[in-house]
Coordinates of C-alpha atoms in Angstrom, one line a residue:
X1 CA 16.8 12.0 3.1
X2 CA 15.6 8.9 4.7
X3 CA 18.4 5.9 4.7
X4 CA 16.8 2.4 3.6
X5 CA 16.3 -0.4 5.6
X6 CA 16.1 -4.0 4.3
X7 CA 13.5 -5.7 5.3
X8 CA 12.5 -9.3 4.8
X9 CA 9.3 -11.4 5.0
X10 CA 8.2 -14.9 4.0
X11 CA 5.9 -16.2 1.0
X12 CA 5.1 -18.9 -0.7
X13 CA 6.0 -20.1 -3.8
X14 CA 3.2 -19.0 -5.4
X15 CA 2.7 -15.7 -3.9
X16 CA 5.9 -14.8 -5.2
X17 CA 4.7 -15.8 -9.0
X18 CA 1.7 -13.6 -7.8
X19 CA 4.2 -10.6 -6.7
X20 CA 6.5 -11.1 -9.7
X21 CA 3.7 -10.8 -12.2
X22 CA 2.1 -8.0 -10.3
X23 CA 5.5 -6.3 -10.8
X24 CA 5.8 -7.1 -14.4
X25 CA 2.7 -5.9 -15.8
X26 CA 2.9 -2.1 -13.7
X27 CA 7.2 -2.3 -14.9
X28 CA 7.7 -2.0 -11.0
X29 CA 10.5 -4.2 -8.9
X30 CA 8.9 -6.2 -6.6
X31 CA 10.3 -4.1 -3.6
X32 CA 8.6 -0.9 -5.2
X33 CA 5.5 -2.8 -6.2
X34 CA 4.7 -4.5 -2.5
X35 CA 5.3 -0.8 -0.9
X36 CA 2.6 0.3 -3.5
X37 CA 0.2 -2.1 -2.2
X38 CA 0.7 -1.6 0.9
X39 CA 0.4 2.2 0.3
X40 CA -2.5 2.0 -1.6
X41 CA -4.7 0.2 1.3
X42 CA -2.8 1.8 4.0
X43 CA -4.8 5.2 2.5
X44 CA -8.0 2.9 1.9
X45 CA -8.3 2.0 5.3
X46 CA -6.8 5.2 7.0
X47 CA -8.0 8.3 4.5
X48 CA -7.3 10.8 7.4
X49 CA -3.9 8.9 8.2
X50 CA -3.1 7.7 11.9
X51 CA -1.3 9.4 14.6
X52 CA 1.8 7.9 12.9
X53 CA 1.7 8.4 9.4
X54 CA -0.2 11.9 9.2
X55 CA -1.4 12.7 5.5
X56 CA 1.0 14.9 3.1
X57 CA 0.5 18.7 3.6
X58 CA -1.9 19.5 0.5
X59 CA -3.2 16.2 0.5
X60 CA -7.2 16.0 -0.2
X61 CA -9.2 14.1 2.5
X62 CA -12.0 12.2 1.5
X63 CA -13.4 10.0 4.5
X64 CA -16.5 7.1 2.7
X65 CA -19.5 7.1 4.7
X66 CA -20.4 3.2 5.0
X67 CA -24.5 2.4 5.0
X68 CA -25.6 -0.7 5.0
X69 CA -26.3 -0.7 1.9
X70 CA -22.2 -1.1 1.7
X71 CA -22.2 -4.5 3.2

């Protein structure tokens, strides 16, 4: 099991209301609901993971072809 680490990063006012309404309307805390986001582009971005962060064994891989009909 992997130990937790606590981690801390800075915000403004507001983006905290942003972050705690976020977490309200999905029920999430705002620690579960920040690593959500983050996972949620982090497999947007990188659909075939990174040398890092290789995808789950059974995961489906579909890569988007951008056109420029994209931009």
């Amino acid at each position: 099991m992997n130990k937790r680490k606590v981690r801390t990063f800075s915000a403004t006012d507001r983006d905290m209301d942003m972050l705690e309404a976020v977490a309200l309307y999905h029920s999430f805390s705002k620690s579960a609901t920040i690593v959500n986001l983050i996972k949620k582009e982090f497999w947007r971005i990188f659909p075939a993971g990174t040398d890092a962060v290789p995808p789950d064994t059974g995961a489906r891989i579909e890569e988007e072809s951008f056109n420029a009909s994209n931009s």
